[in-house]
mmCIF file of C-alpha atoms in Angstrom:
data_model
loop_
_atom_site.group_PDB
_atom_site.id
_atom_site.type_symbol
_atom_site.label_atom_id
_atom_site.label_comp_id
_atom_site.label_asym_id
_atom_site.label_seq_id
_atom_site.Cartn_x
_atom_site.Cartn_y
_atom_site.Cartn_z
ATOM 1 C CA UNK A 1 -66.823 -89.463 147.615
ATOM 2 C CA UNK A 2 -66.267 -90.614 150.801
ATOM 3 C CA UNK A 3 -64.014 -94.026 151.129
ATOM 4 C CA UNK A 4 -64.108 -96.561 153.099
ATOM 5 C CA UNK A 5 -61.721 -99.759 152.703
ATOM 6 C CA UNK A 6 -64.073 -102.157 150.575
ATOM 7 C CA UNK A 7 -64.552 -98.871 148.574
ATOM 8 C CA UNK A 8 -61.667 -97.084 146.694
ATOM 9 C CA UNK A 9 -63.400 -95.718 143.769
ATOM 10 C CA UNK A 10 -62.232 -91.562 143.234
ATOM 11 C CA UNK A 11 -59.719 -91.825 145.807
ATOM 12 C CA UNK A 12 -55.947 -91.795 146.110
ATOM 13 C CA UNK A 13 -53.238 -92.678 148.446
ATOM 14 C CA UNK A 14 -50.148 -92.014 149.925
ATOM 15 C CA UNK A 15 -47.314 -94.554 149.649
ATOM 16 C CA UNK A 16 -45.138 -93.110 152.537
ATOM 17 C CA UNK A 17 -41.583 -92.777 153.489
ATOM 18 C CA UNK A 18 -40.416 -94.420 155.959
ATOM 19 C CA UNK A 19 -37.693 -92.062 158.407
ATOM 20 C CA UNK A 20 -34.582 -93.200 159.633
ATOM 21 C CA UNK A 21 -32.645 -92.037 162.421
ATOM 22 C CA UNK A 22 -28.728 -93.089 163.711
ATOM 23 C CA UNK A 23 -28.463 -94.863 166.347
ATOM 24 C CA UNK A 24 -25.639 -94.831 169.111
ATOM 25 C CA UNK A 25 -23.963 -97.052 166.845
ATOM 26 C CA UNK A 26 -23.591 -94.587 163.860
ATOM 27 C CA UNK A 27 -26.373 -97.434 162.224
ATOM 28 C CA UNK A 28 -29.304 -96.305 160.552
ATOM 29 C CA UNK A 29 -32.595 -97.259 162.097
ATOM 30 C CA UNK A 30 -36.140 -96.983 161.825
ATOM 31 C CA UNK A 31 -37.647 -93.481 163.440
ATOM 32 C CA UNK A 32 -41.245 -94.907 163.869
ATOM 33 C CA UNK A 33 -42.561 -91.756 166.053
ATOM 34 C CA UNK A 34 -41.741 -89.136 163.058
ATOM 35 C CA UNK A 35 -43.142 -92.146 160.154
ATOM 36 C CA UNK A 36 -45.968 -91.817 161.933
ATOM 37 C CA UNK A 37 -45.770 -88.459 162.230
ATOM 38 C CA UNK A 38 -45.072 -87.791 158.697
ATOM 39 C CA UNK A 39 -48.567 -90.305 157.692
ATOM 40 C CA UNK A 40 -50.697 -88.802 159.732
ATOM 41 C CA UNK A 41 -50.155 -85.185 158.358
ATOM 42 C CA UNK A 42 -50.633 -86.165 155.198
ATOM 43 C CA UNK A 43 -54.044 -88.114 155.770
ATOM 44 C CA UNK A 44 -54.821 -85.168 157.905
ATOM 45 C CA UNK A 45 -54.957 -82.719 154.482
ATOM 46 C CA UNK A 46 -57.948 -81.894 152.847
ATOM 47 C CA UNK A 47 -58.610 -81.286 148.823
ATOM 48 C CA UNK A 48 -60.387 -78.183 147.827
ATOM 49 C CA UNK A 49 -63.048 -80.085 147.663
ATOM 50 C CA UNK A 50 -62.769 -81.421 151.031
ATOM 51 C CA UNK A 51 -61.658 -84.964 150.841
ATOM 52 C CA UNK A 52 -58.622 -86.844 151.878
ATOM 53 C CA UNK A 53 -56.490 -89.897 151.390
ATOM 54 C CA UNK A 54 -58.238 -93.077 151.222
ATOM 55 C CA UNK A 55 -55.807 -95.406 152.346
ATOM 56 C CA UNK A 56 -52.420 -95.857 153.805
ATOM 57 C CA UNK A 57 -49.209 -97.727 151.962
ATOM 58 C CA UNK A 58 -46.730 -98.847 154.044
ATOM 59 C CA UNK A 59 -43.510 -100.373 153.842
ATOM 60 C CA UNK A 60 -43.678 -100.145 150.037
ATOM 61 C CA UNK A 61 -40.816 -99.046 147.439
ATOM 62 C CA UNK A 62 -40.842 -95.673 149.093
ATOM 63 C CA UNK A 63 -41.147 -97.232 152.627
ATOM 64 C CA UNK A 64 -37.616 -98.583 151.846
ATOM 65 C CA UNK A 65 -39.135 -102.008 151.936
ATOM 66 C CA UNK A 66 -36.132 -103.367 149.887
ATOM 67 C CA UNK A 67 -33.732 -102.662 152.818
ATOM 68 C CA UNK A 68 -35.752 -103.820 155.798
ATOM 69 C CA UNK A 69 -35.274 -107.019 157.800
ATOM 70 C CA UNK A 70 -39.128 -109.115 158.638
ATOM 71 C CA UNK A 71 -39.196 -107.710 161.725
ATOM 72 C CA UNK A 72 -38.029 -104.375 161.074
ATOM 73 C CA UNK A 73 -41.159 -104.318 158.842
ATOM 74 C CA UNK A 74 -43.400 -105.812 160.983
ATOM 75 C CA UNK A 75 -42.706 -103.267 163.886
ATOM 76 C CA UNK A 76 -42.947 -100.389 160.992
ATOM 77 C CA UNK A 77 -46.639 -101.650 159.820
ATOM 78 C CA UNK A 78 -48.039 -102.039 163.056
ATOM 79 C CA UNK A 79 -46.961 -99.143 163.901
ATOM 80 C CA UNK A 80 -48.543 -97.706 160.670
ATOM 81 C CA UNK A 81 -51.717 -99.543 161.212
ATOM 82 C CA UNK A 82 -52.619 -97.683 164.398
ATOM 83 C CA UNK A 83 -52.219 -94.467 162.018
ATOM 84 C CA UNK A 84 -54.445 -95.790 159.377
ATOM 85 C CA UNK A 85 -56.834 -96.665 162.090
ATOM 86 C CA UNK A 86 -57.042 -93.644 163.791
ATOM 87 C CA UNK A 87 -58.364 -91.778 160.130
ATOM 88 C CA UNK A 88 -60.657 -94.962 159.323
ATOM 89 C CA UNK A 89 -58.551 -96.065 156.057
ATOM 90 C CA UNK A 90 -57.083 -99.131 154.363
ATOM 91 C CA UNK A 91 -53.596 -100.301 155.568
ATOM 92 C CA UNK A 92 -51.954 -101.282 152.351
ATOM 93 C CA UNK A 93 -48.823 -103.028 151.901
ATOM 94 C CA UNK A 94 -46.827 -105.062 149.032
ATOM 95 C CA UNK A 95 -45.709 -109.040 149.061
ATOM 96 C CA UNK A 96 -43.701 -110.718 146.648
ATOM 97 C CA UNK A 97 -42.564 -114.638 146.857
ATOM 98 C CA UNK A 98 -41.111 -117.202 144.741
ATOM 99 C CA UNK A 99 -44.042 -119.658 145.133
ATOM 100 C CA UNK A 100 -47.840 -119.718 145.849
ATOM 101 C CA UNK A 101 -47.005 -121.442 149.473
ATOM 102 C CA UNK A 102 -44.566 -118.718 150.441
ATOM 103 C CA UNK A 103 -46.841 -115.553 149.149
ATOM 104 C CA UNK A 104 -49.613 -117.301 151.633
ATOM 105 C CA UNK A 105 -47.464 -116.952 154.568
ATOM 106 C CA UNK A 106 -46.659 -113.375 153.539
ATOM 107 C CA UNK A 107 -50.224 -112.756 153.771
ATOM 108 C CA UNK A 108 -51.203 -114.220 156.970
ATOM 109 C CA UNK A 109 -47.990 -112.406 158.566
ATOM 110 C CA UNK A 110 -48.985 -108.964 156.729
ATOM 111 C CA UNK A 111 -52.709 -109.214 157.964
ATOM 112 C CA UNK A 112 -51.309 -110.239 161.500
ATOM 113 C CA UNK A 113 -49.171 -106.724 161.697
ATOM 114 C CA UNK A 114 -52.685 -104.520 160.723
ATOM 115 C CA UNK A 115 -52.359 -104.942 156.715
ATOM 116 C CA UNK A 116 -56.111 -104.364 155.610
ATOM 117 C CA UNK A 117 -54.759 -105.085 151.799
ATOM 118 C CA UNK A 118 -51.597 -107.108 150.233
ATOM 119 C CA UNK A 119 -50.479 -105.629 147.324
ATOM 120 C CA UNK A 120 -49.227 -108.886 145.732
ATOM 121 C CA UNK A 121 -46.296 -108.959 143.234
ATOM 122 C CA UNK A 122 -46.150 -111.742 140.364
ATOM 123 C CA UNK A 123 -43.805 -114.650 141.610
ATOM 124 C CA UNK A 124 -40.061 -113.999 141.793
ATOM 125 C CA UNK A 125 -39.041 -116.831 139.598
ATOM 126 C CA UNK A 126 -36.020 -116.516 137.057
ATOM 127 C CA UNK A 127 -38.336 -118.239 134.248
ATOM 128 C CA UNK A 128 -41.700 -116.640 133.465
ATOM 129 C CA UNK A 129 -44.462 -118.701 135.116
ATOM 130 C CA UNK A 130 -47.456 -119.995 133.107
ATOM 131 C CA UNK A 131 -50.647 -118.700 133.266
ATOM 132 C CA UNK A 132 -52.112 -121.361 134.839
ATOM 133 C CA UNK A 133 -49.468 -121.568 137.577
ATOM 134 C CA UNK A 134 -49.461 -117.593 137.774
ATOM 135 C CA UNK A 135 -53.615 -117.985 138.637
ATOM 136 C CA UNK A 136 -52.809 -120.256 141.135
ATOM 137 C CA UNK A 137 -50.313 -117.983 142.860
ATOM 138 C CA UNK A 138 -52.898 -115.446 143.204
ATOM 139 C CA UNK A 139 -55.510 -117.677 143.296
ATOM 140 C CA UNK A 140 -54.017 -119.242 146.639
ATOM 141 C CA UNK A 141 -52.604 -115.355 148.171
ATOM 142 C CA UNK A 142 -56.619 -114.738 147.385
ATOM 143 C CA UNK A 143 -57.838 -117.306 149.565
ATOM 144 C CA UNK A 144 -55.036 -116.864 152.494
ATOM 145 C CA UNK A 145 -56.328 -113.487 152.790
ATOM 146 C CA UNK A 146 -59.998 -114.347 152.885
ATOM 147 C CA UNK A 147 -59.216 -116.517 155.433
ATOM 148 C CA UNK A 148 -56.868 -113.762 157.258
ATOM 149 C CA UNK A 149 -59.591 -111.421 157.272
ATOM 150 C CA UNK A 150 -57.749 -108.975 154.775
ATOM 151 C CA UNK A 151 -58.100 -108.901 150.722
ATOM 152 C CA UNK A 152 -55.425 -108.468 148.095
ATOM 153 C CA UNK A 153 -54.462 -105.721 145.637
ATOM 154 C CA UNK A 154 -52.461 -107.577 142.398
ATOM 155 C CA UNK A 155 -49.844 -105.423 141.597
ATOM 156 C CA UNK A 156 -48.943 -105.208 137.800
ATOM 157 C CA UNK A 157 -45.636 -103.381 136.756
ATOM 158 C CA UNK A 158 -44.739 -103.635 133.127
ATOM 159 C CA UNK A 159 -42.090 -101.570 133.079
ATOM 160 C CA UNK A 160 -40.538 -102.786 136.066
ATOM 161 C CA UNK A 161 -41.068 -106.847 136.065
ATOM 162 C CA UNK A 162 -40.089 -107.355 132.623
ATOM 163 C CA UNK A 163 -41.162 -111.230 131.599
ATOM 164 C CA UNK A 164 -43.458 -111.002 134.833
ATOM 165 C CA UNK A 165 -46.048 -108.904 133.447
ATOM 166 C CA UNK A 166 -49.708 -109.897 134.188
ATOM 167 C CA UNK A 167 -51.346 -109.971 130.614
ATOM 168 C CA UNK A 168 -54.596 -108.239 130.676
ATOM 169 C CA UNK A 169 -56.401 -111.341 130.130
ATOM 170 C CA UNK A 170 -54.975 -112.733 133.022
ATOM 171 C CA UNK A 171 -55.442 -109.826 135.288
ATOM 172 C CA UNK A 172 -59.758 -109.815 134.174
ATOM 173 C CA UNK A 173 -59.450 -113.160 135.308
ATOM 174 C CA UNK A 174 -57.712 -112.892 138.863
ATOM 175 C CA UNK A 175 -59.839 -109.711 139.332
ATOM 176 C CA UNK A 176 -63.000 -111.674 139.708
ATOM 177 C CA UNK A 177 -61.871 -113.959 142.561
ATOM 178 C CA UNK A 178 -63.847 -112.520 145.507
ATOM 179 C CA UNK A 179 -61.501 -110.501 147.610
ATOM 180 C CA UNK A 180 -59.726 -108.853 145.256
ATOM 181 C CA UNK A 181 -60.414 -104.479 146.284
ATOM 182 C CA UNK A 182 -58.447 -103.182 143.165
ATOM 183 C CA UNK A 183 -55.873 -103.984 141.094
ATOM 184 C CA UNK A 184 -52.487 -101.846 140.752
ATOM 185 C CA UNK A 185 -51.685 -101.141 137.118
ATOM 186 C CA UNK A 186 -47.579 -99.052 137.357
ATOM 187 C CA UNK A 187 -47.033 -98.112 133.836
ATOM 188 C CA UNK A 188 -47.164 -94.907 131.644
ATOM 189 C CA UNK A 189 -49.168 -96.862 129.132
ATOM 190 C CA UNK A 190 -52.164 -96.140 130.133
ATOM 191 C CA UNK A 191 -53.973 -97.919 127.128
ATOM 192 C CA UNK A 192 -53.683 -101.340 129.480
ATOM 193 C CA UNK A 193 -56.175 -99.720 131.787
ATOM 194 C CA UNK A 194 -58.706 -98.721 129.217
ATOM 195 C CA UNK A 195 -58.261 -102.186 127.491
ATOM 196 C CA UNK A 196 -59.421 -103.476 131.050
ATOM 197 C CA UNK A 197 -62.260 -101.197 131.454
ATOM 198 C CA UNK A 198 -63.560 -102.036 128.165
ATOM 199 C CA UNK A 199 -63.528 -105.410 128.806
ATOM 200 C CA UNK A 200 -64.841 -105.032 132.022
ATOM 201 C CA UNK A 201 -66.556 -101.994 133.031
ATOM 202 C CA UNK A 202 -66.714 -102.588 136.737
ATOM 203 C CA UNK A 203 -63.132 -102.896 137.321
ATOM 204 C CA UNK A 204 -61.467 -101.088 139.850
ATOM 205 C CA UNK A 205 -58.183 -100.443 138.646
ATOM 206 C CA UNK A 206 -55.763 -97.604 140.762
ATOM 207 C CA UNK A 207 -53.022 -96.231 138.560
ATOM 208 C CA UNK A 208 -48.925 -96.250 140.445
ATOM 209 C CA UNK A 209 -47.187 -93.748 138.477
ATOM 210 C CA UNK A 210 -47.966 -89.579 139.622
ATOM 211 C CA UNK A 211 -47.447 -88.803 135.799
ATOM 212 C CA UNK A 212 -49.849 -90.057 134.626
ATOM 213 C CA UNK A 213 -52.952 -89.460 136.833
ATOM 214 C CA UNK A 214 -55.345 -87.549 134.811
ATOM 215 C CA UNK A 215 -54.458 -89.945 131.667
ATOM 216 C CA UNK A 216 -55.118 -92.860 133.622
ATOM 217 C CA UNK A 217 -58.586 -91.187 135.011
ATOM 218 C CA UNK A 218 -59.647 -90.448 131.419
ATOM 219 C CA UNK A 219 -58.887 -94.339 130.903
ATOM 220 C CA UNK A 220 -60.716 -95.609 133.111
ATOM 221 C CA UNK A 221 -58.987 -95.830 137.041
ATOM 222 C CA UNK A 222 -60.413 -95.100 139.606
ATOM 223 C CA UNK A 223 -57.652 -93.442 142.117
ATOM 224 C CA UNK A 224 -54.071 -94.205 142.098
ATOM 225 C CA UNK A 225 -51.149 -94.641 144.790
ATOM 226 C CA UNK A 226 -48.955 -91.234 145.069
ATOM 227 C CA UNK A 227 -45.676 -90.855 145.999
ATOM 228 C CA UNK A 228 -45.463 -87.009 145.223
ATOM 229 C CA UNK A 229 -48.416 -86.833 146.485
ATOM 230 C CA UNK A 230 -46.868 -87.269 150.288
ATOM 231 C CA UNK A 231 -45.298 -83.863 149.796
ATOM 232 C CA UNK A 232 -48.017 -81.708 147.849
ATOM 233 C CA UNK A 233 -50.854 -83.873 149.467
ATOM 234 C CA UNK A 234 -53.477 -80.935 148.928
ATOM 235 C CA UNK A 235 -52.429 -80.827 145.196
ATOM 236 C CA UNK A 236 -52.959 -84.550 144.842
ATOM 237 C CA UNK A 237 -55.881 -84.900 146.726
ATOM 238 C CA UNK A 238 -57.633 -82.021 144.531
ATOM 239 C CA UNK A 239 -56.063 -83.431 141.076
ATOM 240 C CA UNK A 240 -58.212 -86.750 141.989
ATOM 241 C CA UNK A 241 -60.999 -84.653 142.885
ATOM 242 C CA UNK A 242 -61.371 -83.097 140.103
ATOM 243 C CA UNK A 243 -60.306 -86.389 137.830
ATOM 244 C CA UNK A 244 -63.269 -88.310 139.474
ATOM 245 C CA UNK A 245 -65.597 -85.104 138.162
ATOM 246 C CA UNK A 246 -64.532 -85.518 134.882
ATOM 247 C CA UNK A 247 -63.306 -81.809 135.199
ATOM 248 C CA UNK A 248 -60.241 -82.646 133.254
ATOM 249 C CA UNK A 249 -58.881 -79.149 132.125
ATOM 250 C CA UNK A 250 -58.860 -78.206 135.851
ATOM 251 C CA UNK A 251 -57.077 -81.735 136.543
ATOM 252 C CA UNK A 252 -54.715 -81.141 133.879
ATOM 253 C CA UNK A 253 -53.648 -78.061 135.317
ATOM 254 C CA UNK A 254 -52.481 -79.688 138.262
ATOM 255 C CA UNK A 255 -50.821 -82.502 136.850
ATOM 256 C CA UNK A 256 -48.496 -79.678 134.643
ATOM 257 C CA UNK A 257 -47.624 -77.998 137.743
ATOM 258 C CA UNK A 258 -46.394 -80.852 139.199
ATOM 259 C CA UNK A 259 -44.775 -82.324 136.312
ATOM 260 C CA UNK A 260 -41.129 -81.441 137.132
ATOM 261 C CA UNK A 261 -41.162 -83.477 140.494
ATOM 262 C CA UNK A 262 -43.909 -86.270 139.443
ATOM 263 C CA UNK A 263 -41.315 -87.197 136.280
ATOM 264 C CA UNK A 264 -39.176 -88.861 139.562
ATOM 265 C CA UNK A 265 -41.942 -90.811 140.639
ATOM 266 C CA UNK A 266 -41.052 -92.917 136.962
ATOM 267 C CA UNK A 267 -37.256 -93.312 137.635
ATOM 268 C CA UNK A 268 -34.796 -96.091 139.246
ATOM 269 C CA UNK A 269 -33.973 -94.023 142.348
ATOM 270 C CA UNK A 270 -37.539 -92.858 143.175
ATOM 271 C CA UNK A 271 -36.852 -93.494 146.434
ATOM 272 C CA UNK A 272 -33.830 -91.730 146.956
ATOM 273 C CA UNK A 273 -35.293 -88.658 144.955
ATOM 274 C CA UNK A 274 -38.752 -88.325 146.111
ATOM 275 C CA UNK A 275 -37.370 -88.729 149.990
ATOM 276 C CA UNK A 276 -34.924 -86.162 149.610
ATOM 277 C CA UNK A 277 -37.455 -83.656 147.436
ATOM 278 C CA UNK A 278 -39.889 -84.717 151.060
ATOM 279 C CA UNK A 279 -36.985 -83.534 152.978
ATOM 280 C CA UNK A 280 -36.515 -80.833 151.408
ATOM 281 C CA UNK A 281 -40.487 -79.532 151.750
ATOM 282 C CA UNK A 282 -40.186 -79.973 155.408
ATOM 283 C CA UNK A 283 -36.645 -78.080 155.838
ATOM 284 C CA UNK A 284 -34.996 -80.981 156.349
ATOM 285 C CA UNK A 285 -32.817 -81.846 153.624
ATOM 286 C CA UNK A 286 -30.107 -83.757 155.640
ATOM 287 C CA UNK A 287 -32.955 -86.090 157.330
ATOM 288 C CA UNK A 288 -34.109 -86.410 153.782
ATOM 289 C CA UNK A 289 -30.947 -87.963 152.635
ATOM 290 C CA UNK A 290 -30.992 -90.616 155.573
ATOM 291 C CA UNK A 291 -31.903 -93.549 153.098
ATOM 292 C CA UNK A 292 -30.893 -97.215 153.392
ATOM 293 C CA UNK A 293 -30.863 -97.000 149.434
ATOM 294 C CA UNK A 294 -28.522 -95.409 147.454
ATOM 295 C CA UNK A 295 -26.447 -92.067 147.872
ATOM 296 C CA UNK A 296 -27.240 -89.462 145.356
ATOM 297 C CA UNK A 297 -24.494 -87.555 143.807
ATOM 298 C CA UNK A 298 -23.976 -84.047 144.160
ATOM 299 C CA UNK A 299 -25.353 -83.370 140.259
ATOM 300 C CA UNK A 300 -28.784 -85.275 141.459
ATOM 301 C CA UNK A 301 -29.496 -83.365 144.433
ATOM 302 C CA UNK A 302 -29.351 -80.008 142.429
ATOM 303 C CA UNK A 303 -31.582 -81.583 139.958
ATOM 304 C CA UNK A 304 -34.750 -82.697 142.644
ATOM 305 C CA UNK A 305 -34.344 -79.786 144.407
ATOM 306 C CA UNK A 306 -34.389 -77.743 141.264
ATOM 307 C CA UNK A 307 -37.215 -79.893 140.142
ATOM 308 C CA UNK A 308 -38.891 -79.938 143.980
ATOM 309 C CA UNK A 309 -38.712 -75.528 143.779
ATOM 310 C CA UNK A 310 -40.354 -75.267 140.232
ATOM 311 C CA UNK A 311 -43.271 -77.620 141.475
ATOM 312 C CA UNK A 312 -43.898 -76.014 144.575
ATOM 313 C CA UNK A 313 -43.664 -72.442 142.856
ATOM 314 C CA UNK A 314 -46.400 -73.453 140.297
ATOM 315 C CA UNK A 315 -48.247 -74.787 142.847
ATOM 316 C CA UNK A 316 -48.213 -71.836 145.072
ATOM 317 C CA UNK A 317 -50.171 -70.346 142.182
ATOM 318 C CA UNK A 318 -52.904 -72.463 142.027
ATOM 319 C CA UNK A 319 -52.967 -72.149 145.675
ATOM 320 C CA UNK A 320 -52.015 -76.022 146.401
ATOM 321 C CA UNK A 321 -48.059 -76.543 147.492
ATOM 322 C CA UNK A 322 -49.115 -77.463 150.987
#
């Protein structure tokens, strides 16, 4: 099952955290020596079966992309890329734009800091675009990444873009344009991933929400981007082990044992939660709450860390809260 980065069946990967520190100032900023830190000890872990991550995402909802300036993220993903680089995977990160023209900048800028693959969000526009003009979006982000050297990943979130959801039809369609590596399918309905592999058996299609790994698996995905997965690596790394085996009972066991901290991965302030719960792993709770996002109440950090303790003891039975 080994991975490479124009290969991503049976494989998932981390979409990391990115650390902040305060400056002199009392300002937040970027702490790129412990990011990198942070991404290469995850890559570094090993499923019982003996693989790893396949890829690196950077700069992403849990990189606090939201909140960073251009340049801040540029610094961040080069600085990531040398990571991904140094364990031979895939530098992912995502793009969104209002127009075709401005998503094909995004892309040359993204391949230009070390991005391998753009995970590219439908347009930002306030009226839902046609499917013709949505093709051309992606059909022009496909083309600025061919010519960058890079491919693209489109990113479809139902539950999260509202009117801008990709129909399926759509998605078969922008799937065959040549350097398209996978498409990103966020939703708990995992009945839009098996109506794409029935249609198209060949698909790659990676899964974005941690609930709903093995369902996703059993419909058809190949791998799936993890955010709990950055702090029980070795438990998500040997859930999609055993997912791509079609040992599903052993799967399943894994996914229940991490239910009460992979329900976060599904929520608003995913973010905020599954940083903190990451703090909290590495005895670092206060460095965990360093987020240019929201602050949590007091009632919300009882409830991850209560959820974050019941994972990791269920997990220390199976042998897999590393």
């Amino acid at each position: 099952m080994e991975t490479t980065s124009t290969d991503w069946r049976y494989t998932v990967m981390p979409a990391v955290f990115t650390w902040l520190k305060e400056s002199e100032s009392g300002a937040l900023e970027i702490d790129l020596e412990v990011t990198q830190k942070y991404a290469a000890d995850i890559l570094k872990v090993q499923g019982k079966g003996g693989t790893r991550m396949g890829g690196l995402v950077g700069s992403g909802t849990l990189g606090e992309n939201s909140y960073l300036s251009s340049e801040q993220r540029i610094s961040l993903l080069k600085g990531l890329s040398d990571v991904a680089k140094e364990f031979n995977v895939p530098l992912i990160s995502g793009a969104a734009a209002e127009t075709k023209e401005e998503i094909a900048e995004i892309v040359k800028g993204l391949a230009s800091a070390g991005v391998d693959t753009v995970m590219v969000m439908p347009p930002k526009t306030k009226e839902l675009p046609s499917d013709e003009d949505m093709y051309a979006y992606y059909e022009l982000a496909e083309s600025a990444a061919r010519a960058a050297g890079v491919t693209i990943m489109p990113y479809n979130n139902p539950d999260a873009a509202g009117y801008h959801e990709i129909s399926t039809e759509l998605l078969l369609k922008i799937a065959e344009l040549p350097n398209v590596t996978a498409l990103k399918i966020s939703t708990i309905d995992v009945s839009i991933i098996e109506t794409m592999m029935l249609a198209n058996k060949d698909a790659k299609i990676l899964a974005g929400v941690d609930t709903v790994t093995v369902h996703a698996g059993l419909a058809g995905a190949c791998g799936g981007i993890t955010g709990v997965g950055c702090i029980f690596p070795k438990a998500s790394v040997t859930m999609q082990e055993y997912v791509s085996a079609g040992n599903w009972a052993e799967a399943n066991k894994i996914s229940q044992a991490m239910n009460s901290i992979s329900y976060l991965d599904a929520q608003p302030l995913l973010l905020e939660y599954l940083k903190f719960a990451f703090g909290v792993h590495h005895n670092d709770a206060e460095g965990g709450l360093r987020t240019l996002g929201k602050k949590l109440t007091q009632e919300q950090i009882d409830d991850v860390r209560a959820r974050y303790v019941l994972a990791k003891e269920r997990l220390e039975v199976l042998g897999l809260a590393e």
